[in-house]
Amino acid sequence: MSEPMVKVHNVTKVYERGKQKIEVLHGLTLEIPKGDFVALMGPSGSGKTTLLNLIGGLDKPTSGEITVGGNRIDQLGSGQLANWRAHNVGFVFQFYNLMPVLTAEGNVELPLLLTRLSAAQRRKNVAVALEVVGLGDRAKHKPRELSGGQEQRVAIARALVSDPQLLVCDEPTGDLDRKTADEILGLLQVLNREHGKTIVIVTHDPKAAEFARRTLHLEKGQLLEQAA
Amino acid sequence: MTRTGFVVANLFRKRTRTILTLLSVIMAFLLFGLLQSVNTVFSSGADFVGATRLFVQARVSFTTPLPRSMVPKLEAIPGVARVAYQQWFGGVWQTNTPLIMFALDPQRYHDVYAEWKMPEAQWQAFEQTRTGLIVGRQLANQHGWKLGQKIPISSNIWPQKNGSKAWEFDLVGIFDGKDEDWQKRTNLAFIQQDYFDEANQFGLKGRTNFFILKLAPGADAQAVSKTVDAMFENSPDETKTQTEKDFNISFVKQIGDIGLIVRWILFAVFFTLLLVVGNTMAQSVRERIPELAVLKTLGFSDGSVFGFVLAEAFALVLAGGLIGLALASLAGAMVEKATGGQFLLRLDASVWLLGVLAIVLMSLAVGLLPGLRARRLEIVDALAGR
């Protein structure tokens, strides 16, 4: 683990809710090396998801710098940021957020519609991604025909299919039972160890955090400690 | 999968709702096609080009009869080759089947209308039989009438001198059209003017509803029309002279300003459609705000997401619109056939062009606001359900 994949420098994030201003992150600085697997933990409202959103380019900081994979994403416009996300980051959510009208393979293919790949190449990549998550035989199934664990595997395949170096996961096991959660976390561990993906997950679950290489604790918008 | 496939898949996320909405679009464009083609027919200006016959009626209304003494004056006008006349009989077959039936002078009518094909012997029989009746093939086939049969027909306007509305005619001829178009119009029936004059209770003698002028080859129809109307200007029997087509149109125009009626109906139809489809689209976007946020998360730009929503609206209105217009074409052809070609309800290029324009405008009207809402979504807020 050498050059940082993610550099967060003195980042502040303030949300405006009506007349109220809520400062969620206060001058936070952080580095995540390439190939790392980091768990972000902390109580509700500590800023975990906000930090994850900033790292994934879903939101922009009020002040400070964020560099991911060598790109200053805090300086990108909305269209550039969308393009950057399409090619550099994969997302996994707590509630899977699959398109109910599409099959598993349709869901996984969705990000590839933003590439110049041919239909045949897209199908090939989708098949590989579904194989990696162990769902090659469920390609034609719609989300409602899959279990929660299988839906989350499809979501991981969707996050992987365009081969991003960074995966950001917001409570990826929050809606799953222990056994399934461990399977999903094991899969993320494989992606980190064998495929070299840098992974950042937000979790409340200490057992989930054990699958990461290290855990960062946030409280009231500030990083508390860095545990090995 | 393609972007188009994704749009179609989203469209059918709520199958029943989409089908019901599609049906409403189809119905609206079916009405649009039919009414707009009616409007096109009625709003077209007078066209004398290629006219070989002119119709002369009283300026006020063709229900006001004109004196037949006008015939020699009309025939003296340069460009007029022959004059026929027709009187509406208001015939009814059995209890309630109305017939398009006129009293006329057989010889004159035969001279003016070469399009009707009937053996000369039958034309002569019509001329020589005071109670003679000739009918078109379509009408004869419809009621199973045979030559030589006595046909009882009542008139809802003209009782006989004995007070009876029941008349009896001898079927002496059955005519065909010269071609397929004219054959479609063989739903007519004609009786002798002389017999009608003599037998009707109201003694309507020497007058008729309208004259038909057969023009000489090369005659200027518009000039003849002007001459006729000028000739009877400021007389008790002022005239209105027009082509056969315009006469048929003005017949229907009596019920009111067709264009205005059509426009108001279409306004109501499309306004309702706007609410129905607009509501469907708005609801559809509202239901999947998190999904739209996920699209943006995956890297689809604001413009792409806007495009997806607009494309859904366009696909829905386009499919419904084209099906509706195609059905209108079919219905128009059926109306044309059912009326024996008297009512040409054809969707010409201008109606299709207007239809396509309406599809585009309607798509924009129903897709724009939901599309803009989708475009403006902030990912973080949408994913958090705010």
Coordinates of C-alpha atoms in Angstrom, one line a residue, chain A residues 15 17 53 58-59 78-79 82-83 85-86 91 93 97-102 106-107 109-111 113-114 122 158, chain B residues 1-3 5-6 9-10 12-13 290-292 294-302 304 308 379-381 383 386:
Chain A
Y15 CA -25.8 21.4 5.3
R17 CA -31.8 22.9 6.4
N53 CA -20.6 10.5 -0.1
L58 CA -21.9 12.1 -4.6
D59 CA -21.6 15.4 -2.8
S78 CA -21.7 18.3 -11.8
G79 CA -21.3 16.7 -15.3
A82 CA -20.9 12.2 -13.0
N83 CA -18.4 11.1 -15.7
R85 CA -18.1 8.4 -10.9
A86 CA -19.0 6.3 -14.0
F91 CA -21.3 2.0 -5.0
F93 CA -26.0 0.6 -0.7
N97 CA -31.1 0.0 -4.8
L98 CA -31.5 -2.3 -7.8
M99 CA -33.8 -1.4 -10.7
P100 CA -36.9 -3.6 -10.1
V101 CA -37.8 -3.6 -13.8
L102 CA -34.5 -5.1 -14.9
G106 CA -29.7 -5.8 -16.8
N107 CA -28.9 -4.1 -13.5
E109 CA -25.1 -3.8 -17.4
L110 CA -26.6 -0.4 -16.5
P111 CA -23.2 1.3 -15.8
L113 CA -24.4 1.9 -21.0
L114 CA -22.1 4.8 -20.3
R122 CA -21.0 -5.6 -22.4
R158 CA -23.0 -3.7 -10.7
Chain B
M1 CA -29.9 -4.1 -22.9
T2 CA -30.0 -0.6 -24.5
R3 CA -31.1 2.8 -23.3
G5 CA -34.9 -1.0 -23.7
F6 CA -34.4 0.6 -20.3
A9 CA -38.9 -1.5 -19.3
N10 CA -39.6 1.5 -17.0
F12 CA -44.2 -1.0 -18.1
R13 CA -43.2 -1.0 -14.4
P290 CA -34.3 6.7 -5.2
E291 CA -33.9 4.8 -8.5
L292 CA -33.3 8.0 -10.4
V294 CA -29.0 5.6 -8.2
L295 CA -28.8 6.3 -12.0
K296 CA -27.0 9.6 -11.2
T297 CA -24.8 7.7 -8.7
L298 CA -23.8 5.3 -11.4
G299 CA -22.6 8.2 -13.5
F300 CA -25.6 9.1 -15.7
S301 CA -25.6 12.9 -16.0
D302 CA -28.5 15.2 -15.0
S304 CA -29.3 11.8 -19.3
F308 CA -34.9 9.1 -19.8
I379 CA -28.3 12.4 -5.1
V380 CA -27.7 12.6 -1.4
D381 CA -31.1 14.0 -0.6
L383 CA -31.1 8.6 -1.5
R386 CA -35.6 13.9 1.7

